[in-house]
Every structure is written in C-alpha cells, then in structure tokens.
XYZ file of N, CA and C in Angstrom:
858
model
N 185.536 94.786 195.508
C 185.481 93.715 195.021
C 185.106 92.601 195.211
N 185.387 91.773 195.999
C 184.146 90.414 196.414
C 183.219 90.606 196.844
N 183.237 91.777 197.971
C 181.539 91.941 197.607
C 180.832 92.484 196.537
N 181.019 93.141 195.181
C 180.997 93.416 194.083
C 179.894 92.409 192.968
N 181.022 91.275 193.244
C 181.100 90.769 192.392
C 179.889 89.453 193.404
N 179.764 89.666 194.492
C 179.157 88.279 194.814
C 177.517 88.915 194.163
N 177.447 89.890 194.324
C 176.049 90.560 194.720
C 175.408 90.468 193.071
N 176.331 90.453 191.735
C 176.550 90.622 190.778
C 176.049 88.896 190.610
N 176.562 87.316 190.694
C 176.203 86.272 191.281
C 174.960 86.365 191.433
N 174.551 87.242 192.544
C 172.799 86.589 193.292
C 172.279 87.138 192.157
N 172.768 88.765 191.279
C 171.552 89.034 190.615
C 171.034 88.248 189.166
N 172.584 87.338 188.846
C 172.332 86.370 188.191
C 171.536 85.500 188.197
N 171.831 85.108 189.334
C 171.515 83.412 189.136
C 169.582 83.760 189.928
N 169.358 84.882 190.329
C 167.946 85.381 190.191
C 167.229 85.679 188.535
N 167.647 86.293 188.216
C 167.509 85.641 186.525
C 166.563 85.292 185.691
N 168.904 83.926 185.832
C 168.406 82.248 185.734
C 166.999 81.717 186.958
N 166.628 82.256 187.982
C 165.649 81.380 188.350
C 164.563 81.658 187.596
N 164.652 82.993 187.428
C 162.830 83.505 186.994
C 162.511 84.001 185.833
N 163.442 83.046 184.825
C 163.519 82.892 183.790
C 163.272 81.171 183.673
N 163.977 80.153 184.471
C 163.221 79.376 184.707
C 161.707 78.729 185.003
N 161.567 79.761 185.814
C 160.356 79.162 185.779
C 159.408 79.780 185.332
N 159.414 80.973 184.670
C 158.618 81.130 183.574
C 158.131 80.287 182.346
N 159.401 79.749 181.821
C 159.806 78.383 180.473
C 158.964 77.140 181.443
N 158.584 76.526 182.569
C 157.490 76.157 183.433
C 156.389 76.022 183.351
N 156.338 77.143 183.496
C 154.902 77.657 184.408
C 153.820 78.175 182.756
N 154.309 79.157 181.945
C 154.203 79.286 180.372
C 154.780 78.058 178.949
N 154.479 77.097 178.817
C 155.276 76.714 178.246
C 154.813 77.179 175.947
N 155.355 77.193 175.317
C 155.288 78.324 174.690
C 154.366 76.602 173.741
N 153.552 77.986 172.900
C 152.387 77.043 171.720
C 153.689 76.245 170.946
N 152.440 75.414 170.452
C 152.144 74.043 169.548
C 152.629 74.583 168.468
N 151.610 75.128 167.599
C 151.351 75.692 166.150
C 151.445 74.641 165.322
N 151.764 75.379 164.774
C 152.591 74.299 163.146
C 153.111 74.998 162.277
N 155.041 74.722 162.310
C 155.181 75.347 161.340
C 155.471 76.475 159.745
N 156.121 76.859 159.279
C 155.480 77.636 157.524
C 155.999 75.966 156.572
N 157.451 75.152 157.117
C 157.624 74.121 156.468
C 156.320 73.461 156.130
N 155.801 72.675 157.623
C 154.787 72.002 156.706
C 153.471 72.503 156.549
N 153.198 73.320 157.010
C 151.886 74.572 156.441
C 151.775 74.510 154.645
N 153.241 74.360 154.268
C 153.738 74.462 152.786
C 153.340 73.004 152.034
N 152.921 72.498 152.637
C 152.537 70.346 152.894
C 151.306 70.576 153.015
N 150.712 70.934 153.637
C 149.088 70.997 153.839
C 148.137 71.677 153.812
N 147.105 71.498 153.727
C 145.489 72.271 153.924
C 144.923 71.643 155.397
N 144.366 72.674 156.136
C 143.961 72.665 157.205
C 143.488 73.286 157.897
N 142.244 73.165 158.394
C 141.459 73.446 159.443
C 141.230 72.746 160.324
N 140.944 74.022 161.417
C 140.924 74.006 162.887
C 142.064 74.412 163.655
N 141.605 74.199 165.402
C 142.637 75.353 166.237
C 144.175 74.486 165.950
N 145.415 74.928 165.582
C 146.824 74.939 165.091
C 147.205 73.928 166.351
N 146.783 74.040 167.636
C 147.290 73.340 169.094
C 146.332 72.445 169.264
N 145.577 71.851 168.100
C 144.344 71.200 169.074
C 145.362 69.363 169.190
N 144.949 69.185 170.327
C 145.562 67.316 170.474
C 145.247 66.509 169.563
N 144.093 66.719 168.932
C 143.901 65.468 168.342
C 144.320 65.515 166.994
N 144.604 65.119 165.973
C 144.962 65.948 164.323
C 144.275 64.974 163.180
N 143.520 64.422 163.356
C 143.500 64.044 161.359
C 144.150 64.324 160.620
N 144.187 63.209 159.851
C 145.272 63.819 158.280
C 144.471 62.611 156.920
N 144.256 63.596 155.792
C 143.474 62.134 154.920
C 144.761 62.700 153.959
N 144.767 61.120 153.179
C 145.214 60.778 152.406
C 144.891 60.873 151.367
N 145.108 62.501 150.628
C 143.893 62.207 149.281
C 143.656 61.386 148.357
N 142.326 61.403 148.145
C 142.138 60.355 146.872
C 142.358 60.631 145.541
N 141.446 60.048 144.843
C 142.101 60.013 142.852
C 142.776 59.376 142.433
N 143.465 58.922 142.004
C 144.408 60.491 142.489
C 144.336 61.393 141.166
N 144.838 63.053 141.409
C 144.412 64.302 140.924
C 145.924 64.597 140.827
N 145.520 66.105 140.039
C 146.344 66.863 140.011
C 146.049 67.787 140.769
N 144.104 68.145 141.216
C 143.649 69.523 142.074
C 143.523 69.177 143.621
N 144.939 69.770 143.996
C 144.687 69.468 145.509
C 143.781 70.282 146.115
N 142.737 69.102 146.611
C 141.138 69.743 147.284
C 141.005 69.657 149.148
N 140.728 70.535 149.086
C 139.666 71.234 149.881
C 138.751 70.967 150.579
N 138.082 70.129 150.186
C 136.553 69.681 150.350
C 136.363 68.823 151.333
N 137.548 67.804 151.578
C 137.128 66.899 152.741
C 137.154 67.561 153.922
N 138.220 68.242 154.102
C 138.464 68.601 155.170
C 137.817 69.785 155.776
N 137.689 70.526 154.977
C 136.005 71.523 155.511
C 134.768 70.894 155.486
N 134.281 69.302 154.920
C 133.067 68.919 155.800
C 133.361 68.317 157.023
N 135.245 67.196 157.149
C 135.331 66.872 158.753
C 134.871 67.962 159.152
N 135.793 69.017 158.900
C 135.605 69.998 160.610
C 134.259 70.289 160.705
N 133.031 70.954 159.673
C 131.738 70.689 159.480
C 130.843 69.863 160.782
N 131.390 68.620 159.708
C 130.454 67.460 161.029
C 131.137 67.472 162.186
N 132.671 67.350 162.294
C 133.097 67.295 163.729
C 133.694 68.608 164.300
N 132.876 69.404 164.364
C 133.070 71.100 165.104
C 133.483 70.658 166.665
N 135.338 70.724 166.179
C 135.840 70.821 168.038
C 136.779 71.486 167.908
N 137.349 71.987 168.854
C 138.488 72.310 169.233
C 139.494 71.646 169.358
N 139.177 71.299 169.475
C 140.022 69.377 169.769
C 140.845 68.947 168.967
N 140.343 69.143 167.530
C 140.305 68.445 165.878
C 140.679 68.890 165.765
N 142.171 68.907 164.729
C 142.656 69.987 163.697
C 142.714 68.103 162.084
N 142.117 69.110 161.439
C 141.602 68.442 159.999
C 142.786 68.684 158.729
N 143.305 67.991 158.433
C 144.546 68.256 157.933
C 144.512 67.445 156.274
N 144.414 68.137 155.014
C 144.602 67.282 154.037
C 146.416 67.592 153.534
N 147.365 66.368 153.450
C 148.150 66.509 152.365
C 148.808 66.478 150.787
N 149.884 66.972 151.002
C 150.244 67.462 149.186
C 150.377 66.137 149.160
N 150.958 65.393 147.789
C 151.241 64.785 146.821
C 151.751 65.000 145.852
N 152.892 64.069 144.876
C 153.823 65.063 144.069
C 152.950 65.830 143.061
N 151.562 64.902 142.512
C 150.440 65.414 141.478
C 150.214 67.281 142.078
N 149.601 67.272 143.170
C 149.567 68.441 143.151
C 150.113 69.808 143.853
N 151.274 69.040 144.639
C 152.432 69.931 144.605
C 153.065 70.819 142.949
N 153.341 69.639 141.596
C 153.791 70.221 140.451
C 152.696 69.265 139.357
N 151.767 70.375 139.324
C 150.590 69.278 137.952
C 151.010 68.577 136.789
N 152.114 70.454 136.463
C 152.618 70.056 135.260
C 153.699 69.051 134.731
N 154.052 68.292 135.352
C 154.890 67.024 135.540
C 154.101 66.351 134.645
N 153.236 65.638 135.211
C 151.258 65.187 135.087
C 150.774 65.659 133.186
N 150.708 66.924 132.873
C 149.215 67.585 132.465
C 150.784 67.765 130.569
N 151.537 67.490 130.449
C 152.114 67.912 128.794
C 152.231 66.203 128.107
N 153.056 65.394 129.016
C 153.422 64.497 129.089
C 153.615 63.101 129.109
N 153.216 61.710 128.554
C 152.856 60.397 129.420
C 154.365 60.390 130.264
N 153.611 59.847 131.337
C 154.866 59.278 132.504
C 155.143 57.769 132.025
N 156.465 57.203 131.833
C 156.063 55.980 132.348
C 156.002 55.516 133.579
N 155.679 53.858 133.600
C 155.213 53.640 135.153
C 156.155 53.787 135.880
N 157.014 53.159 135.681
C 158.131 53.802 136.167
C 158.637 54.965 137.211
N 158.433 56.007 136.307
C 158.140 57.129 136.776
C 157.917 57.292 137.859
N 155.914 56.757 137.251
C 154.772 56.731 138.804
C 155.357 56.506 139.897
N 155.059 54.646 139.964
C 156.384 54.240 140.949
C 157.037 55.222 142.143
N 157.894 55.725 141.238
C 159.126 56.581 141.794
C 158.111 57.719 142.557
N 157.025 58.729 141.871
C 156.066 59.780 142.295
C 156.029 59.763 143.451
N 154.587 58.112 143.821
C 153.422 57.589 144.296
C 154.940 57.660 146.153
N 156.533 57.429 146.123
C 157.257 57.070 147.028
C 157.692 58.644 147.172
N 157.911 58.885 146.844
C 158.222 60.445 147.291
C 156.610 61.173 147.729
N 155.404 61.241 146.926
C 154.171 61.425 147.767
C 154.488 60.660 149.407
N 155.055 59.328 149.348
C 154.401 59.135 150.815
C 155.511 59.451 151.717
N 156.702 59.825 151.178
C 157.259 60.973 151.817
C 156.669 61.347 152.364
N 156.480 62.297 151.691
C 155.533 63.987 152.359
C 154.669 63.699 153.449
N 153.567 62.449 152.947
C 153.108 61.959 153.794
C 153.841 61.359 155.487
N 154.188 60.886 155.199
C 155.089 60.262 156.898
C 155.718 61.839 157.245
N 156.458 63.096 156.154
C 156.910 63.553 156.972
C 155.822 64.604 157.919
N 154.743 65.194 157.399
C 153.405 65.768 158.584
C 152.947 64.774 159.507
N 152.635 63.596 159.323
C 152.813 62.992 160.679
C 153.419 62.398 161.768
N 155.221 62.137 160.985
C 155.887 62.547 162.216
C 156.330 64.008 162.883
N 155.594 64.840 162.276
C 155.996 66.114 162.613
C 154.618 66.161 163.935
N 153.534 65.950 163.567
C 152.460 66.421 164.895
C 152.921 65.656 165.985
N 153.024 64.154 165.294
C 153.405 62.457 166.068
C 154.415 63.221 167.312
N 154.834 63.637 166.834
C 156.454 64.744 167.273
C 156.319 65.403 168.320
N 155.090 66.632 168.181
C 154.869 67.374 169.537
C 153.908 67.034 170.551
N 153.961 65.103 170.545
C 153.455 64.335 171.187
C 151.641 64.534 171.013
N 150.502 64.891 170.129
C 149.685 64.809 169.056
C 149.407 63.077 168.977
N 147.904 63.403 169.772
C 147.168 62.281 168.640
C 147.237 62.140 167.935
N 147.280 60.978 166.530
C 147.850 61.202 165.097
C 146.834 60.356 164.453
N 145.447 60.454 163.441
C 145.231 59.398 163.056
C 144.497 59.413 161.604
N 144.811 58.707 161.182
C 145.159 59.145 159.270
C 144.006 58.615 158.685
N 143.351 59.340 157.969
C 142.387 58.770 156.448
C 142.895 58.510 155.377
N 142.276 57.300 155.035
C 142.648 57.450 153.623
C 141.048 56.302 152.473
N 140.803 57.029 151.834
C 140.071 56.814 151.154
C 140.247 57.247 149.286
N 139.749 55.975 148.905
C 139.930 55.494 147.675
C 141.287 55.184 147.158
N 142.095 56.110 146.475
C 143.523 56.314 145.817
C 144.209 56.608 147.543
N 143.265 57.622 148.281
C 144.262 58.242 149.407
C 143.995 55.531 150.260
N 143.821 55.243 150.784
C 143.352 53.713 150.993
C 144.784 53.311 150.835
N 145.180 53.096 149.322
C 146.032 53.038 148.409
C 147.018 53.299 149.450
N 147.349 54.650 149.369
C 148.534 55.492 150.256
C 148.551 55.207 151.636
N 147.515 55.425 152.340
C 147.760 54.716 153.588
C 148.077 52.976 153.840
N 147.248 52.082 152.992
C 148.378 50.705 152.774
C 149.969 50.942 153.079
N 150.091 51.735 151.934
C 151.563 51.697 151.650
C 152.317 52.530 152.886
N 152.106 53.521 153.334
C 152.541 54.021 154.928
C 152.658 52.725 155.466
N 151.548 52.167 155.990
C 151.254 51.387 156.737
C 152.504 50.172 156.881
N 152.778 49.947 155.449
C 153.755 48.733 154.490
C 155.732 48.807 155.229
N 155.907 50.478 154.898
C 157.132 50.944 154.618
C 157.421 51.449 155.803
N 156.401 51.984 156.683
C 156.774 53.263 158.316
C 156.032 52.057 159.567
N 155.480 51.027 159.420
C 155.049 50.559 160.122
C 153.563 51.071 160.749
N 153.040 50.205 161.331
C 151.717 49.993 162.068
C 151.881 51.851 162.990
N 153.210 51.888 163.498
C 152.798 52.710 164.255
C 152.759 53.825 164.073
N 153.331 54.455 162.835
C 153.316 55.572 162.717
C 152.535 56.717 162.948
N 151.191 56.242 162.955
C 150.188 56.943 163.852
C 149.544 56.375 164.388
N 148.460 56.505 165.172
C 147.535 56.443 166.425
C 146.409 55.169 165.385
N 145.994 55.491 165.584
C 144.715 54.682 164.191
C 144.633 55.280 162.450
N 143.676 54.072 162.028
C 143.613 54.427 160.576
C 142.303 54.071 160.056
N 141.811 54.850 159.404
C 140.440 54.247 158.866
C 140.410 54.096 157.529
N 140.597 53.401 156.453
C 140.608 52.948 155.539
C 139.265 52.566 154.253
N 138.665 53.735 153.469
C 137.958 53.290 153.173
C 137.757 52.811 151.913
N 137.110 51.837 151.128
C 136.826 51.584 149.378
C 138.230 51.313 149.253
N 139.412 51.127 149.608
C 140.809 50.151 148.736
C 140.099 48.889 148.261
N 141.316 48.576 148.038
C 141.696 46.696 147.985
C 143.327 46.191 148.575
N 143.284 45.113 148.808
C 144.361 44.635 149.459
C 144.797 44.254 148.664
N 144.905 43.427 147.575
C 145.271 42.510 146.450
C 144.652 43.247 144.891
N 144.696 43.648 144.594
C 143.802 44.701 143.314
C 144.115 43.102 141.743
N 142.905 42.860 141.832
C 142.922 42.495 140.122
C 144.324 42.207 138.996
N 145.121 41.682 138.335
C 145.484 42.075 138.182
C 145.645 42.567 136.491
N 144.510 41.746 136.402
C 144.279 42.821 134.531
C 143.725 44.064 134.926
N 143.729 44.883 136.367
C 143.410 46.581 136.697
C 144.107 46.721 136.579
N 144.525 46.827 137.346
C 146.207 47.403 138.013
C 146.920 47.173 136.465
N 147.839 46.407 136.163
C 147.896 46.343 134.693
C 147.319 47.152 133.712
N 146.357 47.232 133.247
C 145.619 48.242 132.727
C 145.404 49.414 132.566
N 145.561 49.814 134.051
C 145.715 51.447 134.452
C 147.641 51.826 134.170
N 148.520 51.075 134.544
C 149.146 51.384 134.176
C 149.710 51.613 132.978
N 149.003 51.153 131.822
C 148.690 51.075 130.111
C 148.336 52.368 129.801
N 147.567 53.301 131.187
C 146.602 54.322 130.561
C 145.861 53.815 130.039
N 145.646 52.794 130.854
C 144.104 52.522 129.776
C 142.975 52.095 131.324
N 141.630 51.615 130.905
C 140.074 52.281 131.537
C 140.241 51.083 132.405
N 140.002 51.173 133.628
C 138.604 49.373 134.004
C 138.241 49.970 135.270
N 137.104 48.421 135.404
C 136.250 48.557 136.564
C 135.764 47.424 136.653
N 134.850 47.218 138.069
C 134.532 46.152 138.200
C 132.977 46.523 138.342
N 132.458 45.435 137.459
C 130.087 45.287 136.949
C 130.754 44.654 138.311
N 129.149 45.257 138.465
C 128.504 44.769 140.004
C 129.827 44.723 141.578
N 130.671 45.478 141.192
C 131.668 44.811 142.298
C 132.534 43.894 141.986
N 132.645 43.004 141.065
C 133.465 41.829 141.249
C 134.180 40.957 140.610
N 133.176 41.314 138.651
C 134.057 41.492 137.268
C 134.351 41.979 136.822
N 136.108 42.640 136.313
C 136.789 43.519 135.860
C 135.785 42.764 134.787
N 136.451 44.210 134.171
C 136.153 44.550 132.878
C 137.088 46.287 132.396
N 137.767 45.347 130.719
C 138.372 46.719 130.695
C 138.499 47.262 129.581
N 138.840 49.016 128.924
C 138.925 49.461 128.185
C 139.517 49.104 127.000
N 139.768 48.501 126.205
C 141.472 48.786 125.224
C 141.548 49.532 124.777
N 140.810 50.759 124.650
C 141.815 52.320 124.082
C 142.367 52.810 125.147
N 143.121 53.633 125.001
C 143.366 54.103 126.106
C 143.024 54.890 126.095
N 143.099 56.064 127.122
C 142.174 57.712 127.344
C 143.080 58.299 126.655
N 142.072 59.253 126.018
C 142.704 60.479 125.516
C 143.103 61.451 125.953
N 143.204 61.378 127.206
C 143.771 62.522 128.468
C 144.685 62.398 128.881
N 145.463 63.234 128.590
C 147.278 62.015 129.339
C 147.020 62.435 130.744
N 146.548 63.468 131.106
C 146.807 63.508 132.267
C 146.216 62.948 133.183
N 144.981 62.061 132.620
C 143.651 60.807 133.377
C 145.385 59.458 133.478
N 145.583 59.560 131.775
C 146.808 58.465 131.500
C 147.634 58.514 132.925
N 147.928 59.747 133.246
C 149.005 59.436 134.489
C 148.509 58.390 135.650
N 147.630 59.631 135.920
C 147.411 59.812 137.225
C 146.205 58.041 137.187
N 146.090 57.422 135.800
C 145.463 56.236 136.124
C 146.883 54.745 136.676
N 148.118 55.289 135.813
C 149.597 54.977 136.267
C 150.789 55.304 137.822
N 149.793 56.190 138.200
C 149.692 56.718 140.070
C 148.981 55.051 140.627
N 147.711 55.049 139.825
C 146.580 54.316 141.007
C 147.730 53.176 140.732
N 147.887 52.696 139.428
C 148.933 51.146 139.218
C 150.294 50.668 140.170
N 150.191 51.904 140.171
C 152.135 52.317 141.209
C 151.381 51.842 142.104
N 150.540 52.072 143.134
C 150.384 51.157 144.510
C 149.027 49.733 144.604
N 148.238 49.931 143.854
C 147.768 48.961 143.671
C 148.184 47.603 142.856
N 148.999 47.707 141.939
C 149.877 46.355 142.022
C 150.385 45.478 142.910
N 150.700 46.261 144.309
C 151.228 45.573 145.853
C 150.260 44.259 146.553
N 150.982 43.229 146.575
C 150.381 42.305 147.448
C 150.068 42.381 148.460
N 149.405 42.914 149.303
C 149.167 43.812 150.664
C 148.881 42.577 151.771
N 148.104 41.605 151.149
C 148.044 40.508 151.975
C 149.558 39.602 152.454
N 150.471 39.968 151.792
C 151.111 39.251 151.424
C 152.332 40.702 152.230
N 151.955 41.693 152.639
C 153.239 42.045 152.928
C 152.920 42.439 154.560
N 151.584 42.563 155.092
C 151.284 42.643 155.634
C 151.318 40.869 156.543
N 151.311 40.573 155.920
C 151.766 39.022 156.698
C 152.828 38.825 158.147
N 153.137 39.752 157.556
C 154.596 39.905 158.682
C 154.184 40.466 160.184
N 153.300 41.505 160.013
C 153.020 41.983 160.613
C 151.790 41.569 161.595
N 152.432 40.281 163.121
C 151.325 39.803 163.937
C 149.986 40.394 164.750
N 149.505 42.220 164.016
C 148.380 42.945 165.317
C 147.994 44.003 163.787
N 146.741 44.192 162.890
C 146.416 45.410 162.632
C 145.293 46.111 163.299
N 145.367 46.129 164.806
C 143.931 46.351 164.948
C 144.327 47.810 164.786
N 144.826 48.179 164.769
C 144.564 49.746 164.851
C 143.662 49.963 163.476
N 143.397 49.186 162.605
C 142.782 49.867 161.145
C 141.123 49.313 161.366
N 140.740 50.579 160.843
C 139.103 50.193 160.912
C 139.293 50.570 158.930
N 138.413 48.767 158.122
C 138.552 48.445 156.453
C 137.531 49.003 156.518
N 136.618 49.513 156.157
C 135.334 49.725 155.073
C 135.159 49.564 153.845
N 134.158 49.088 152.688
C 134.255 48.705 151.477
C 132.616 48.239 151.249
N 132.562 47.898 150.197
C 131.471 48.604 150.109
C 130.928 46.632 148.897
N 130.282 45.925 148.495
C 129.975 44.715 148.022
C 129.639 44.952 146.422
N 129.447 46.034 146.265
C 128.929 46.793 144.200
C 130.260 47.568 143.854
N 130.963 47.807 144.879
C 131.940 49.460 144.128
C 132.387 48.703 143.703
N 132.715 49.578 141.908
C 132.962 49.728 140.388
C 134.356 50.275 140.500
N 134.596 50.839 141.094
C 136.100 51.099 141.417
C 137.209 50.530 141.786
N 137.390 49.705 142.558
C 138.015 48.619 142.919
C 137.280 47.208 143.532
N 136.220 47.529 143.025
C 135.660 45.838 143.539
C 135.803 45.669 144.494
N 135.172 45.122 145.222
C 134.747 44.072 146.588
C 136.057 43.593 146.949
N 135.899 43.529 148.054
C 136.982 43.131 149.185
C 136.502 41.116 148.879
N 137.856 39.720 148.532
C 137.138 38.698 148.009
C 137.694 38.650 149.311
N 136.855 36.990 149.331
C 136.854 36.338 150.437
C 137.867 36.532 151.571
N 139.223 36.389 150.534
C 140.725 35.942 150.925
C 141.524 36.894 151.486
N 140.724 38.512 151.127
C 140.846 40.051 151.435
C 140.366 40.000 152.631
N 139.560 39.976 153.410
C 138.454 39.212 154.388
C 138.989 38.977 155.221
N 138.956 37.173 155.211
C 139.817 35.939 155.760
C 141.331 36.662 156.464
N 141.711 37.160 155.297
C 142.912 38.038 155.739
C 142.793 39.262 157.189
N 142.317 40.022 156.705
C 141.853 41.371 157.710
C 141.228 40.431 159.010
N 140.481 39.520 159.252
C 139.971 39.523 159.945
C 141.580 39.061 161.029
N 141.868 38.049 160.223
C 143.621 37.037 160.614
C 144.530 38.362 161.978
N 143.923 39.789 161.322
C 145.139 40.279 162.127
C 144.376 41.387 162.868
N 142.575 40.595 162.946
C 142.143 41.855 164.165
C 141.837 42.864 163.411
N 141.351 43.400 162.385
C 140.880 45.123 161.712
C 139.470 44.783 161.978
N 139.305 46.167 162.408
C 137.591 45.514 161.964
C 137.634 46.149 160.261
N 136.236 45.401 160.121
C 136.104 45.611 159.361
C 134.289 45.849 159.245
N 134.530 47.193 158.155
C 132.213 47.369 157.904
C 132.143 47.208 156.676
N 131.443 46.642 156.528
C 130.680 45.851 154.955
C 129.371 46.771 155.105
N 128.907 47.082 153.165
C 127.975 48.010 153.299
C 127.950 47.233 151.402
N 126.302 47.792 151.183
C 125.912 47.033 150.259
C 126.134 48.088 148.561
N 126.698 49.166 149.275
C 126.683 50.226 148.085
C 127.454 49.781 147.264
N 128.227 51.058 146.253
C 128.821 51.001 145.470
C 130.410 52.475 145.913
N 131.159 52.568 144.835
C 132.342 53.185 146.096
C 131.872 54.862 146.348
N 130.767 55.567 145.608
C 130.626 57.051 146.561
C 129.392 56.733 147.365
N 128.965 56.410 147.082
C 127.907 55.415 147.694
C 128.042 54.429 149.330
N 129.516 54.221 149.341
C 130.034 53.298 150.784
C 130.672 54.694 151.471
N 131.440 55.515 150.634
C 131.646 56.663 151.131
C 130.388 57.213 152.380
N 129.855 57.524 151.457
C 129.106 58.558 152.062
C 127.953 57.843 153.181
N 127.550 57.138 153.265
C 126.856 56.340 153.855
C 127.778 55.409 155.184
N 128.844 55.747 155.300
C 130.027 55.038 156.571
C 130.772 55.891 157.333
N 130.961 56.724 156.565
C 131.718 58.049 157.278
C 132.383 58.246 158.844
N 130.726 58.475 159.086
C 129.995 58.827 160.205
C 130.442 57.407 161.314
N 129.975 56.462 160.535
C 130.202 54.773 161.660
C 131.760 54.846 161.152
N 132.521 55.483 160.289
C 133.722 54.743 160.503
C 134.703 55.797 161.372
N 134.362 56.852 161.264
C 135.050 58.042 162.042
C 135.177 57.664 163.759
N 133.468 57.031 164.185
C 133.444 57.023 165.005
C 133.899 55.102 166.121
N 133.689 54.688 164.804
C 134.694 53.054 165.268
C 136.097 53.307 165.390
N 136.450 53.871 164.143
C 138.385 53.280 164.208
C 138.762 54.839 165.336
N 137.412 55.532 165.807
C 138.646 56.914 166.269
C 138.013 57.294 167.247
N 136.779 57.053 167.643
C 135.746 57.730 169.047
C 135.697 58.723 168.737
N 135.454 59.062 167.427
C 134.836 60.401 166.989
C 133.618 60.584 166.509
N 132.633 61.383 167.571
C 130.848 61.586 167.053
C 130.556 62.853 166.488
N 130.045 62.750 165.204
C 129.446 63.900 164.983
C 128.697 65.031 166.036
N 129.315 66.244 166.017
C 128.699 67.993 166.840
C 127.701 67.922 166.709
C-alpha cells in the first residue's frame, strides 16, 4: 500500500513538472478579448507589441475606419496594431438623431466616451504593450481630457493635432447652443447667430463644446512635464483657430514638442501626419 501511494505521488509530481515546463516554454498568445473588440475597429496583428490608439475626430455618429486603414497602409508593419475607439455617439447614434440634447447631457456623454477610451488603453497597457495615442481635431480635445483626468502616464506617447488648449469663449459657447462658429484666417472668431437646421449636427456641436470649454493651460499647470506630447497646429486653422502665443509658451514651458504649419485645419493634418508620427512615436512610413 505504501509503495502504491509513493508511485501515485511520483506520477503526480511528474505531470505537474511537465505542465509547468510547457507553460513556461509556450506562453499563451495575447490577442484581444471580445469585450474590447466590441469597442474598437482595428487593423494589424492582434499580438503586435505596439498599439496605436486613435481617439476619433468629428464628433460624428459614424464610426470611421478610414484613419486606421490609412495608418495600416502607410506604416505597414507587423509590429503595429492600429485601433479606433468607439465613442457614445458612435455606439448609440439614435441618442443624437431625433431630439436636441442639453449641454449638461453632452458633457456627460463625453465623460462616458472618455471612460471607453481609458478602458481600451488600460487593457493593452496591462498586457505589457507600448501604447501610443493619436488625437486629431475633436480627438485632440478627447486626448487632452484623457491626460487631464487619467494622467500623462496612462499611455507612452501622444500625438495631438489641430486642437486648442484654451478655446475662445465665444466659439465654445456658440457650439453649446447648437450654433456654428469658425475662425477667419485662423484668428478672428465668426459666429452664425442662427442655430443649425440639423438636429444631429447641433448635438455634435454641443459635444465639441463640452470639451473645448475646458481651460487646459490651467488644468495642465499642475503637471511638471508633458514631454510625452507632440502638438501640431496650423496658423490658419479655420476650425479651431491657431494656438495663441500664451498657449505656445505654455506648451514650451512643459517641454511639449511643437510642430507648426502655415495651413488650415485639413492641410495641417495632411502635411504633418507623417512628421508627427516620426517625431512623436519614432514610426516611419514603410
């Protein structure tokens, strides 16, 4: 009876040792959980060591794939996984298509969108991957809010394009009322005093106002260093306006890498996307 028991123990120990050896030698693939897949559109190898997360611009009720597809085409490498993240308005467009939402509701929806973005970033960071965040236009404001609420270390590097730190009050206030505003020559704010005729667009404007109302030079003043950020702006940006001297000086004081262009909103994006990727992330076109 004693000999039989000893034999069983030896067999169990052998099986346990083999099992542990296999686990150490062949780690399970990382991949992406279905829960996260439901919140994103992605291109690239699921196990790629570097994840580039796009905070969608707009705002828009359509969940876009163009940015991720273009990034995947330009930077064609198995080391990079490109991801676009849903926002409340892309997950539930009907909330914005029938009735006007209040400005307070817009702020609340932005907070929910921020939590989705944060959840996706944390998921990939917890897997030990390098995570970069790209924010263009409305995505720039979402990225700034991410840093403000979650800290600069939530991701490894950031590329912020055609955003503003301190949007002119007259612009964001008009947007909060569903009115249209723009910047003549990138400097002078112009407001259309009539509200837009499309309810969805009015609601999108309120979402934009819900972030652009924030004074990020004040919010970021508690950060000693923001050198993880590369900031791109255009001097004749008609959509958000050019950065003011005060905004530029603030970014410089926080060691932000600044790229300046002479073009408008769309021209700046097109002219400096590749340079931005190179300087912010060290990623070159393939």
